[in-house]
Amino acid sequence: MSFLAGLNDAQRRAVDHRDGPLLVVAGAGSGKTRALTHRIGHLIGHHGVDPNELLAVTFTNKAAREMLGRAKSLLRTESGGVPEISTIHALCARVLRRHAPRLGYPERFAIVDRGEQESIARKVLKELRVHDAVLRPGELVDRISRWKSAAVRPDGAFDTLAADAPESWELSAAGYRRYQDALRAAGAVDFDDLLLVVEELFARHEEARRAEAGRFDHVLVDEYQDTSGIQERILEARVRGPRSICVV
């Protein structure tokens, strides 16, 4: 089948671009998901790209499911299946499953949920003798998440505080280290750790980064404007060298 049929000129150019970097700028409702999925189909069905060498990343589970469904529909008459389509966090979880022991995590590490996070935070605050009136477990978890989203590790948390920061923030910085130590002792990570730990993996273990980068020759990233610094660095590490990346 022709994967260019029914597309407008701009969509057709995005779909038909073969190699090298490609930036697609598109507003809501302009058919960008259609262009992305048709590009996936065109690479596989027309250019003969192995689906196992193509990765598509978006930033919500709902969007990933929609893109996967569209790709399956487009490729139903083609052989070889569909490529890996997922969120950045799901991608990082799979990477970590392959390499966790390199960083001292068990192969079957756990990913804690919000309730388990707050349980750990509650124990940390008890150890620090901090009353709920000063800092609640949920607040500590939220502040740790903000630090992790900004790629701030425990050792750097105090450096982010202003000179006149409230005492609760200083306690949060102290609690961050204990919280992370508790996760480590349990052989577990939280949702934000999936990004931090994979970035650490790529920085400390070049052979692991090369192995992961070599898995895909074509990478497509949807909603690129929402990509954080740490997400961008992880994706960049996957496509170093003579590979194709398309961002929308």
Coordinates of N, CA and C in Angstrom, one line a residue, residues 19-247:
D19 N 16.6 10.0 5.7 CA 17.6 9.9 6.7 C 18.0 11.2 7.3
G20 N 18.7 11.2 8.5 CA 19.1 12.4 9.1 C 18.0 13.0 10.0
P21 N 18.3 14.1 10.7 CA 17.4 14.7 11.6 C 16.2 15.4 10.9
L22 N 15.0 15.3 11.5 CA 13.8 15.9 11.0 C 13.1 16.6 12.1
L23 N 12.7 17.9 12.0 CA 11.9 18.6 12.9 C 10.6 18.9 12.2
V24 N 9.5 18.5 12.9 CA 8.1 18.7 12.4 C 7.5 19.7 13.4
V25 N 7.0 20.8 12.9 CA 6.3 21.8 13.7 C 4.9 21.8 13.3
A26 N 4.0 21.4 14.3 CA 2.6 21.2 13.9 C 1.7 21.6 15.1
G27 N 0.6 22.3 14.8 CA -0.3 22.6 15.9 C -1.3 21.5 16.1
A28 N -2.1 21.6 17.2 CA -3.1 20.6 17.5 C -4.2 20.6 16.4
G29 N -4.5 19.3 16.0 CA -5.5 19.1 15.0 C -5.0 19.2 13.6
S30 N -3.7 19.4 13.4 CA -3.1 19.5 12.1 C -2.7 18.2 11.5
G31 N -2.9 17.1 12.1 CA -2.6 15.8 11.6 C -1.2 15.3 11.9
K32 N -0.6 15.8 13.0 CA 0.8 15.4 13.3 C 0.9 13.9 13.6
T33 N -0.1 13.4 14.4 CA -0.1 11.9 14.7 C -0.3 11.1 13.5
R34 N -1.1 11.6 12.6 CA -1.3 10.9 11.3 C 0.1 10.8 10.5
A35 N 0.8 12.0 10.5 CA 2.0 12.0 9.8 C 3.1 11.1 10.5
L36 N 3.1 11.1 11.8 CA 4.0 10.2 12.5 C 3.8 8.7 12.2
T37 N 2.5 8.3 12.3 CA 2.2 6.9 12.1 C 2.4 6.5 10.6
H38 N 2.1 7.4 9.7 CA 2.3 7.1 8.3 C 3.8 7.1 8.0
R39 N 4.6 7.9 8.7 CA 6.1 7.8 8.6 C 6.6 6.5 9.0
I40 N 6.1 6.0 10.1 CA 6.4 4.6 10.6 C 6.1 3.6 9.5
G41 N 4.9 3.7 9.0 CA 4.5 2.7 8.0 C 5.3 2.8 6.7
H42 N 5.7 4.1 6.3 CA 6.5 4.3 5.1 C 7.9 3.7 5.3
L43 N 8.5 4.0 6.5 CA 9.8 3.4 6.7 C 9.9 1.9 6.6
I44 N 8.8 1.3 7.2 CA 8.8 -0.2 7.3 C 8.3 -0.8 6.0
G45 N 7.2 -0.3 5.5 CA 6.5 -0.9 4.3 C 7.2 -0.5 3.0
H46 N 7.7 0.7 2.9 CA 8.3 1.2 1.6 C 9.8 1.0 1.6
H47 N 10.4 1.5 2.7 CA 11.9 1.4 2.7 C 12.5 0.1 3.3
G48 N 11.6 -0.7 3.8 CA 12.1 -2.0 4.3 C 12.8 -2.0 5.6
V49 N 12.6 -0.9 6.4 CA 13.2 -0.8 7.7 C 12.6 -1.9 8.6
D50 N 13.5 -2.6 9.3 CA 13.1 -3.6 10.3 C 12.3 -3.0 11.4
P51 N 11.1 -3.4 11.7 CA 10.4 -2.8 12.9 C 11.1 -2.8 14.2
N52 N 12.0 -3.8 14.4 CA 12.8 -3.9 15.6 C 13.9 -2.8 15.7
E53 N 14.1 -2.1 14.6 CA 15.1 -1.0 14.6 C 14.5 0.4 14.6
L54 N 13.2 0.4 14.9 CA 12.5 1.7 15.0 C 11.8 1.9 16.3
L55 N 12.0 3.0 16.9 CA 11.4 3.4 18.2 C 10.6 4.7 18.1
A56 N 9.4 4.7 18.6 CA 8.6 5.9 18.7 C 8.3 6.2 20.2
V57 N 8.5 7.4 20.6 CA 8.3 7.8 22.0 C 7.3 8.9 22.1
T58 N 6.3 8.8 23.0 CA 5.4 9.9 23.3 C 5.4 10.0 24.8
F59 N 4.5 10.9 25.3 CA 4.7 11.3 26.8 C 3.5 10.9 27.7
T60 N 2.5 10.2 27.1 CA 1.4 9.7 28.0 C 1.1 8.3 27.5
N61 N 0.6 7.5 28.4 CA 0.2 6.1 28.0 C -0.9 6.1 27.0
K62 N -1.8 7.0 27.2 CA -2.9 7.1 26.2 C -2.4 7.4 24.8
A63 N -1.5 8.4 24.7 CA -1.0 8.7 23.3 C -0.2 7.5 22.8
A64 N 0.5 6.8 23.6 CA 1.3 5.7 23.1 C 0.3 4.6 22.6
R65 N -0.8 4.3 23.3 CA -1.7 3.3 22.9 C -2.4 3.7 21.6
E66 N -2.7 5.0 21.4 CA -3.3 5.5 20.2 C -2.4 5.3 19.0
M67 N -1.1 5.7 19.2 CA -0.1 5.6 18.1 C 0.1 4.1 17.8
L68 N 0.2 3.3 18.8 CA 0.4 1.9 18.5 C -0.8 1.3 17.7
G69 N -2.0 1.7 18.1 CA -3.2 1.2 17.4 C -3.2 1.6 16.0
R70 N -2.9 2.9 15.7 CA -2.8 3.4 14.3 C -1.8 2.7 13.5
A71 N -0.6 2.5 14.1 CA 0.5 1.8 13.4 C 0.1 0.3 13.1
K72 N -0.5 -0.3 14.0 CA -1.0 -1.7 13.7 C -2.0 -1.8 12.6
S73 N -2.9 -0.8 12.6 CA -3.9 -0.7 11.5 C -3.2 -0.5 10.2
L74 N -2.3 0.4 10.1 CA -1.6 0.7 8.9 C -0.8 -0.4 8.4
L75 N -0.2 -1.2 9.3 CA 0.8 -2.2 8.9 C 0.1 -3.6 8.9
R76 N -1.2 -3.7 9.0 CA -1.8 -5.0 9.1 C -1.6 -5.9 7.9
T77 N -1.3 -5.2 6.7 CA -1.0 -6.0 5.5 C 0.5 -6.3 5.3
E78 N 1.3 -5.7 6.2 CA 2.8 -5.9 6.0 C 3.3 -6.9 7.0
S79 N 4.4 -7.6 6.6 CA 5.0 -8.6 7.5 C 6.0 -7.9 8.4
G80 N 6.3 -8.6 9.5 CA 7.4 -8.1 10.4 C 6.9 -7.4 11.6
G81 N 5.6 -7.2 11.8 CA 5.1 -6.6 13.0 C 5.2 -5.1 13.1
V82 N 5.2 -4.6 14.3 CA 5.2 -3.1 14.5 C 6.4 -2.8 15.4
P83 N 6.8 -1.5 15.4 CA 8.0 -1.1 16.2 C 7.6 -0.9 17.7
E84 N 8.6 -0.6 18.4 CA 8.4 -0.3 19.8 C 7.9 1.1 20.0
I85 N 6.7 1.2 20.6 CA 6.1 2.5 20.8 C 5.7 2.6 22.2
S86 N 6.2 3.6 22.9 CA 6.0 3.7 24.4 C 6.2 5.1 24.9
T87 N 6.0 5.3 26.2 CA 6.4 6.5 26.9 C 7.9 6.4 27.2
I88 N 8.4 7.6 27.6 CA 9.8 7.6 27.9 C 10.1 6.9 29.2
H89 N 9.1 6.9 30.1 CA 9.3 6.2 31.4 C 9.3 4.7 31.2
A90 N 8.4 4.2 30.3 CA 8.3 2.8 30.0 C 9.6 2.3 29.3
L91 N 10.1 3.2 28.4 CA 11.3 2.8 27.7 C 12.5 2.7 28.7
C92 N 12.5 3.7 29.7 CA 13.6 3.6 30.7 C 13.5 2.4 31.6
A93 N 12.3 2.0 31.9 CA 12.1 0.8 32.7 C 12.6 -0.4 32.0
R94 N 12.4 -0.5 30.7 CA 12.9 -1.7 30.0 C 14.5 -1.7 29.9
V95 N 15.0 -0.5 29.7 CA 16.5 -0.3 29.7 C 17.1 -0.8 31.0
L96 N 16.4 -0.3 32.1 CA 16.9 -0.6 33.5 C 16.8 -2.1 33.8
R97 N 15.8 -2.8 33.2 CA 15.6 -4.2 33.5 C 16.8 -5.0 32.9
R98 N 17.3 -4.4 31.8 CA 18.5 -5.1 31.1 C 19.8 -4.8 31.8
H99 N 19.9 -3.7 32.6 CA 21.2 -3.3 33.1 C 21.3 -3.0 34.6
A100 N 20.2 -3.2 35.3 CA 20.1 -2.8 36.7 C 21.3 -3.3 37.5
P101 N 21.8 -4.5 37.4 CA 22.9 -4.9 38.3 C 24.2 -4.1 38.1
R102 N 24.4 -3.4 37.0 CA 25.5 -2.6 36.8 C 25.6 -1.4 37.8
L103 N 24.4 -1.0 38.3 CA 24.3 0.1 39.2 C 24.0 -0.4 40.6
G104 N 24.0 -1.7 40.8 CA 23.8 -2.2 42.2 C 22.4 -2.5 42.5
Y105 N 21.5 -2.5 41.5 CA 20.1 -2.8 41.7 C 19.9 -4.3 41.3
P106 N 18.9 -4.9 42.0 CA 18.6 -6.3 41.6 C 18.0 -6.4 40.2
E107 N 18.1 -7.5 39.5 CA 17.5 -7.7 38.2 C 15.9 -7.5 38.3
R108 N 15.4 -7.9 39.4 CA 13.9 -7.9 39.6 C 13.6 -6.7 40.6
F109 N 14.1 -5.5 40.3 CA 13.9 -4.4 41.2 C 12.4 -4.0 41.1
A110 N 11.9 -3.4 42.2 CA 10.5 -3.0 42.3 C 10.4 -1.5 41.9
I111 N 9.2 -1.1 41.4 CA 8.9 0.3 41.1 C 7.8 0.6 42.1
V112 N 8.1 1.5 43.1 CA 7.1 1.8 44.1 C 6.0 2.7 43.6
D113 N 4.8 2.6 44.2 CA 3.7 3.5 43.8 C 3.6 4.6 44.8
R114 N 2.6 5.5 44.6 CA 2.5 6.7 45.5 C 2.3 6.3 46.9
G115 N 1.5 5.3 47.2 CA 1.3 4.9 48.6 C 2.6 4.4 49.2
E116 N 3.3 3.6 48.5 CA 4.6 3.1 49.1 C 5.6 4.3 49.2
Q117 N 5.6 5.2 48.3 CA 6.5 6.4 48.5 C 6.2 7.2 49.8
E118 N 4.9 7.4 50.0 CA 4.5 8.1 51.2 C 4.8 7.3 52.5
S119 N 4.7 6.0 52.4 CA 5.1 5.2 53.6 C 6.5 5.3 53.9
I120 N 7.4 5.3 52.9 CA 8.8 5.5 53.1 C 9.1 6.9 53.6
A121 N 8.4 7.9 53.1 CA 8.6 9.3 53.5 C 8.2 9.4 55.0
R122 N 7.1 8.7 55.4 CA 6.6 8.8 56.8 C 7.7 8.3 57.7
K123 N 8.3 7.2 57.3 CA 9.4 6.6 58.2 C 10.6 7.5 58.2
V124 N 10.9 8.2 57.1 CA 12.0 9.1 57.1 C 11.7 10.3 58.0
L125 N 10.6 10.8 58.0 CA 10.2 12.0 58.8 C 10.2 11.6 60.3
K126 N 9.8 10.4 60.6 CA 9.8 9.9 61.9 C 11.3 9.8 62.4
E127 N 12.2 9.3 61.6 CA 13.6 9.2 61.9 C 14.2 10.6 62.2
L128 N 13.7 11.6 61.4 CA 14.2 13.0 61.6 C 13.4 13.7 62.7
R129 N 12.4 13.1 63.3 CA 11.6 13.7 64.4 C 10.9 14.9 63.9
V130 N 10.3 14.8 62.7 CA 9.6 15.9 62.1 C 8.1 15.7 62.2
H131 N 7.4 16.6 62.8 CA 5.9 16.5 63.0 C 5.2 16.8 61.7
D132 N 4.0 16.2 61.5 CA 3.2 16.5 60.3 C 2.9 17.9 60.1
A133 N 2.8 18.7 61.2 CA 2.5 20.1 61.1 C 3.6 20.9 60.5
V134 N 4.8 20.3 60.5 CA 6.0 21.0 59.8 C 6.1 20.5 58.4
L135 N 6.0 19.2 58.2 CA 6.2 18.6 56.9 C 5.5 17.3 56.8
R136 N 4.5 17.2 55.9 CA 3.7 15.9 55.7 C 4.5 15.0 54.7
P137 N 4.2 13.7 54.9 CA 4.9 12.8 53.9 C 4.6 13.1 52.5
G138 N 3.4 13.4 52.2 CA 3.0 13.7 50.8 C 3.8 14.9 50.3
E139 N 4.0 15.9 51.1 CA 4.8 17.1 50.7 C 6.2 16.7 50.5
L140 N 6.8 15.9 51.3 CA 8.2 15.4 51.1 C 8.3 14.7 49.7
V141 N 7.4 13.8 49.5 CA 7.4 13.1 48.2 C 7.3 14.0 47.0
D142 N 6.4 15.0 47.1 CA 6.2 16.0 46.0 C 7.5 16.8 45.8
R143 N 8.2 17.2 46.9 CA 9.4 18.0 46.8 C 10.5 17.2 46.2
I144 N 10.6 15.9 46.6 CA 11.6 15.0 46.0 C 11.4 14.8 44.5
S145 N 10.1 14.7 44.1 CA 9.8 14.5 42.7 C 10.2 15.8 41.9
R146 N 10.0 17.0 42.5 CA 10.4 18.2 41.8 C 11.9 18.2 41.6
W147 N 12.7 17.8 42.6 CA 14.1 17.8 42.5 C 14.6 16.7 41.4
K148 N 13.9 15.6 41.5 CA 14.3 14.5 40.5 C 14.0 15.0 39.1
S149 N 12.8 15.6 38.9 CA 12.4 16.1 37.6 C 13.4 17.1 37.0
A150 N 14.1 17.8 37.9 CA 15.1 18.8 37.5 C 16.5 18.2 37.5
A151 N 16.5 16.8 37.6 CA 17.8 16.1 37.6 C 18.7 16.5 38.8
V152 N 18.1 16.9 39.9 CA 18.9 17.2 41.1 C 18.9 15.9 42.0
R153 N 20.1 15.5 42.3 CA 20.3 14.3 43.1 C 20.4 14.8 44.6
P154 N 20.3 13.8 45.5 CA 20.3 14.2 47.0 C 21.4 15.1 47.4
D155 N 22.6 14.9 46.9 CA 23.8 15.7 47.2 C 23.7 17.1 46.8
G156 N 22.8 17.4 45.8 CA 22.7 18.7 45.3 C 21.4 19.5 45.8
A157 N 20.6 18.8 46.6 CA 19.3 19.4 47.0 C 19.5 20.6 47.8
F158 N 20.5 20.6 48.8 CA 20.7 21.8 49.6 C 21.2 23.0 48.8
D159 N 21.9 22.7 47.7 CA 22.4 23.8 46.9 C 21.3 24.6 46.1
T160 N 20.1 23.9 46.0 CA 19.0 24.6 45.3 C 18.2 25.5 46.2
L161 N 18.5 25.5 47.5 CA 17.7 26.3 48.5 C 18.2 27.7 48.6
A162 N 17.3 28.6 48.7 CA 17.7 30.0 48.9 C 18.1 30.2 50.4
A163 N 18.9 31.2 50.6 CA 19.4 31.5 52.0 C 18.3 31.6 53.0
D164 N 17.1 32.1 52.6 CA 16.0 32.3 53.5 C 14.9 31.2 53.4
A165 N 15.3 30.1 52.9 CA 14.4 29.0 52.7 C 13.8 28.5 54.0
P166 N 12.5 28.2 54.0 CA 11.9 27.8 55.2 C 12.5 26.5 55.8
E167 N 12.4 26.3 57.0 CA 13.0 25.1 57.7 C 12.5 23.8 57.0
S168 N 11.2 23.8 56.6 CA 10.7 22.6 56.0 C 11.4 22.1 54.7
W169 N 11.9 23.1 54.0 CA 12.7 22.8 52.8 C 14.0 22.2 53.1
E170 N 14.7 22.7 54.2 CA 15.9 22.1 54.7 C 15.7 20.7 55.1
L171 N 14.6 20.5 55.8 CA 14.3 19.1 56.3 C 14.0 18.2 55.1
S172 N 13.4 18.8 54.1 CA 13.1 18.0 52.9 C 14.4 17.6 52.2
A173 N 15.3 18.5 52.1 CA 16.6 18.1 51.5 C 17.3 17.0 52.3
A174 N 17.2 17.1 53.6 CA 17.8 16.0 54.5 C 17.0 14.7 54.3
G175 N 15.7 14.9 54.2 CA 14.9 13.7 54.0 C 15.1 13.0 52.6
Y176 N 15.4 13.8 51.6 CA 15.7 13.2 50.3 C 16.7 12.2 50.3
R177 N 17.8 12.4 51.0 CA 18.9 11.4 51.1 C 18.4 10.2 51.8
R178 N 17.7 10.3 52.9 CA 17.3 9.1 53.6 C 16.2 8.4 52.8
Y179 N 15.4 9.1 52.1 CA 14.4 8.5 51.3 C 15.0 7.6 50.2
Q180 N 16.1 8.2 49.6 CA 16.8 7.5 48.5 C 17.5 6.3 49.0
D181 N 18.1 6.4 50.2 CA 18.8 5.3 50.8 C 17.8 4.2 51.1
A182 N 16.6 4.5 51.5 CA 15.6 3.5 51.9 C 15.2 2.8 50.6
L183 N 15.0 3.5 49.5 CA 14.7 2.8 48.2 C 15.8 1.9 47.8
R184 N 17.0 2.3 47.9 CA 18.2 1.5 47.5 C 18.2 0.2 48.4
A185 N 18.0 0.4 49.7 CA 18.0 -0.8 50.6 C 16.9 -1.8 50.3
A186 N 15.8 -1.3 49.7 CA 14.7 -2.2 49.3 C 14.9 -2.7 47.9
G187 N 15.9 -2.3 47.2 CA 16.1 -2.8 45.8 C 15.0 -2.2 44.9
A188 N 14.6 -0.9 45.2 CA 13.5 -0.4 44.5 C 13.8 1.0 43.9
V189 N 13.0 1.5 43.0 CA 13.0 2.8 42.5 C 11.6 3.4 42.4
D190 N 11.5 4.7 42.4 CA 10.2 5.3 42.1 C 10.1 5.7 40.7
F191 N 9.0 6.3 40.3 CA 8.7 6.6 38.9 C 9.8 7.6 38.4
D192 N 10.1 8.6 39.1 CA 11.1 9.6 38.7 C 12.5 9.0 38.6
D193 N 12.8 8.0 39.4 CA 14.1 7.4 39.3 C 14.4 6.7 38.0
L194 N 13.3 6.3 37.3 CA 13.5 5.6 36.0 C 14.4 6.4 35.1
L195 N 14.1 7.7 35.1 CA 14.9 8.6 34.3 C 16.3 8.9 34.9
L196 N 16.4 9.2 36.1 CA 17.6 9.5 36.8 C 18.6 8.3 36.7
V197 N 18.1 7.1 37.0 CA 19.0 5.9 37.0 C 19.5 5.6 35.6
V198 N 18.6 5.7 34.6 CA 19.1 5.4 33.2 C 20.1 6.5 32.8
E199 N 19.9 7.7 33.2 CA 20.9 8.7 32.8 C 22.3 8.4 33.5
E200 N 22.2 8.0 34.7 CA 23.4 7.6 35.4 C 24.1 6.4 34.7
L201 N 23.2 5.4 34.3 CA 23.7 4.2 33.6 C 24.5 4.6 32.4
F202 N 23.9 5.5 31.6 CA 24.6 5.9 30.3 C 25.9 6.7 30.6
A203 N 25.9 7.5 31.7 CA 27.0 8.3 32.0 C 28.2 7.4 32.5
R204 N 27.9 6.4 33.3 CA 28.9 5.6 33.9 C 29.3 4.3 33.2
H205 N 28.4 3.9 32.3 CA 28.7 2.6 31.6 C 28.5 2.8 30.1
E206 N 29.6 3.2 29.4 CA 29.6 3.5 28.0 C 29.2 2.3 27.2
E207 N 29.6 1.1 27.6 CA 29.2 -0.1 26.9 C 27.7 -0.4 26.9
A208 N 27.0 0.0 28.0 CA 25.6 -0.1 28.1 C 24.9 0.9 27.2
R209 N 25.5 2.1 27.2 CA 24.9 3.2 26.3 C 25.0 2.8 24.9
R210 N 26.2 2.3 24.5 CA 26.4 1.8 23.1 C 25.4 0.7 22.7
A211 N 25.2 -0.2 23.6 CA 24.3 -1.3 23.4 C 22.9 -0.9 23.1
E212 N 22.5 0.1 24.0 CA 21.1 0.6 23.9 C 21.0 1.5 22.6
A213 N 22.0 2.3 22.3 CA 22.0 3.2 21.2 C 21.9 2.3 19.9
G214 N 22.6 1.2 19.9 CA 22.6 0.3 18.7 C 21.3 -0.4 18.4
R215 N 20.4 -0.4 19.3 CA 19.1 -1.1 19.2 C 18.2 -0.5 18.1
F216 N 18.3 0.8 17.9 CA 17.4 1.5 17.0 C 18.2 2.4 16.0
D217 N 17.8 2.3 14.7 CA 18.3 3.2 13.7 C 17.4 4.4 13.4
H218 N 16.2 4.3 13.8 CA 15.2 5.4 13.6 C 14.5 5.6 14.9
V219 N 14.5 6.9 15.4 CA 13.8 7.3 16.6 C 12.8 8.4 16.2
L220 N 11.6 8.3 16.7 CA 10.6 9.3 16.4 C 10.1 9.8 17.8
V221 N 10.0 11.1 18.0 CA 9.6 11.6 19.3 C 8.4 12.6 19.1
D222 N 7.2 12.2 19.7 CA 6.1 13.1 19.6 C 6.1 14.1 20.8
E223 N 5.3 15.2 20.7 CA 5.2 16.2 21.8 C 6.6 16.6 22.3
Y224 N 7.5 16.8 21.4 CA 8.9 17.1 21.8 C 9.0 18.4 22.6
Q225 N 8.0 19.3 22.5 CA 8.1 20.6 23.2 C 7.9 20.3 24.7
D226 N 7.4 19.1 25.1 CA 7.2 18.8 26.5 C 8.4 18.0 27.1
T227 N 9.4 17.8 26.3 CA 10.6 17.0 26.7 C 11.4 17.8 27.7
S228 N 11.7 17.2 28.9 CA 12.5 17.9 29.9 C 14.0 17.7 29.5
G229 N 14.9 18.3 30.2 CA 16.3 18.2 29.9 C 16.8 16.8 30.1
I230 N 16.4 16.1 31.1 CA 16.9 14.8 31.4 C 16.3 13.8 30.3
Q231 N 15.1 14.0 29.9 CA 14.5 13.2 28.9 C 15.2 13.4 27.5
E232 N 15.5 14.6 27.2 CA 16.3 14.9 26.0 C 17.6 14.2 26.0
R233 N 18.3 14.3 27.1 CA 19.7 13.7 27.2 C 19.6 12.2 27.0
I234 N 18.6 11.5 27.6 CA 18.4 10.1 27.5 C 18.1 9.7 26.0
L235 N 17.3 10.5 25.4 CA 16.9 10.2 24.0 C 18.2 10.5 23.1
E236 N 18.9 11.5 23.4 CA 20.1 11.8 22.6 C 21.1 10.7 22.7
A237 N 21.2 10.2 23.9 CA 22.2 9.1 24.1 C 21.8 7.8 23.3
R238 N 20.5 7.7 22.9 CA 20.0 6.6 22.1 C 20.3 6.7 20.6
V239 N 20.6 7.9 20.2 CA 20.7 8.1 18.7 C 22.0 8.7 18.3
R240 N 23.1 8.7 19.1 CA 24.4 9.2 18.7 C 24.9 8.4 17.5
G241 N 25.5 9.0 16.6 CA 26.1 8.3 15.5 C 25.2 8.5 14.3
P242 N 25.4 7.7 13.2 CA 24.7 7.9 12.0 C 23.3 7.3 12.0
R243 N 22.4 7.9 12.8 CA 21.0 7.4 13.0 C 20.1 8.5 12.7
S244 N 18.8 8.1 12.5 CA 17.8 9.1 12.1 C 16.9 9.4 13.3
I245 N 16.7 10.7 13.5 CA 15.7 11.1 14.6 C 14.8 12.1 14.0
C246 N 13.5 11.9 14.3 CA 12.4 12.8 13.9 C 11.7 13.2 15.1
V247 N 11.6 14.5 15.4 CA 10.9 15.1 16.5 C 9.7 16.0 16.0

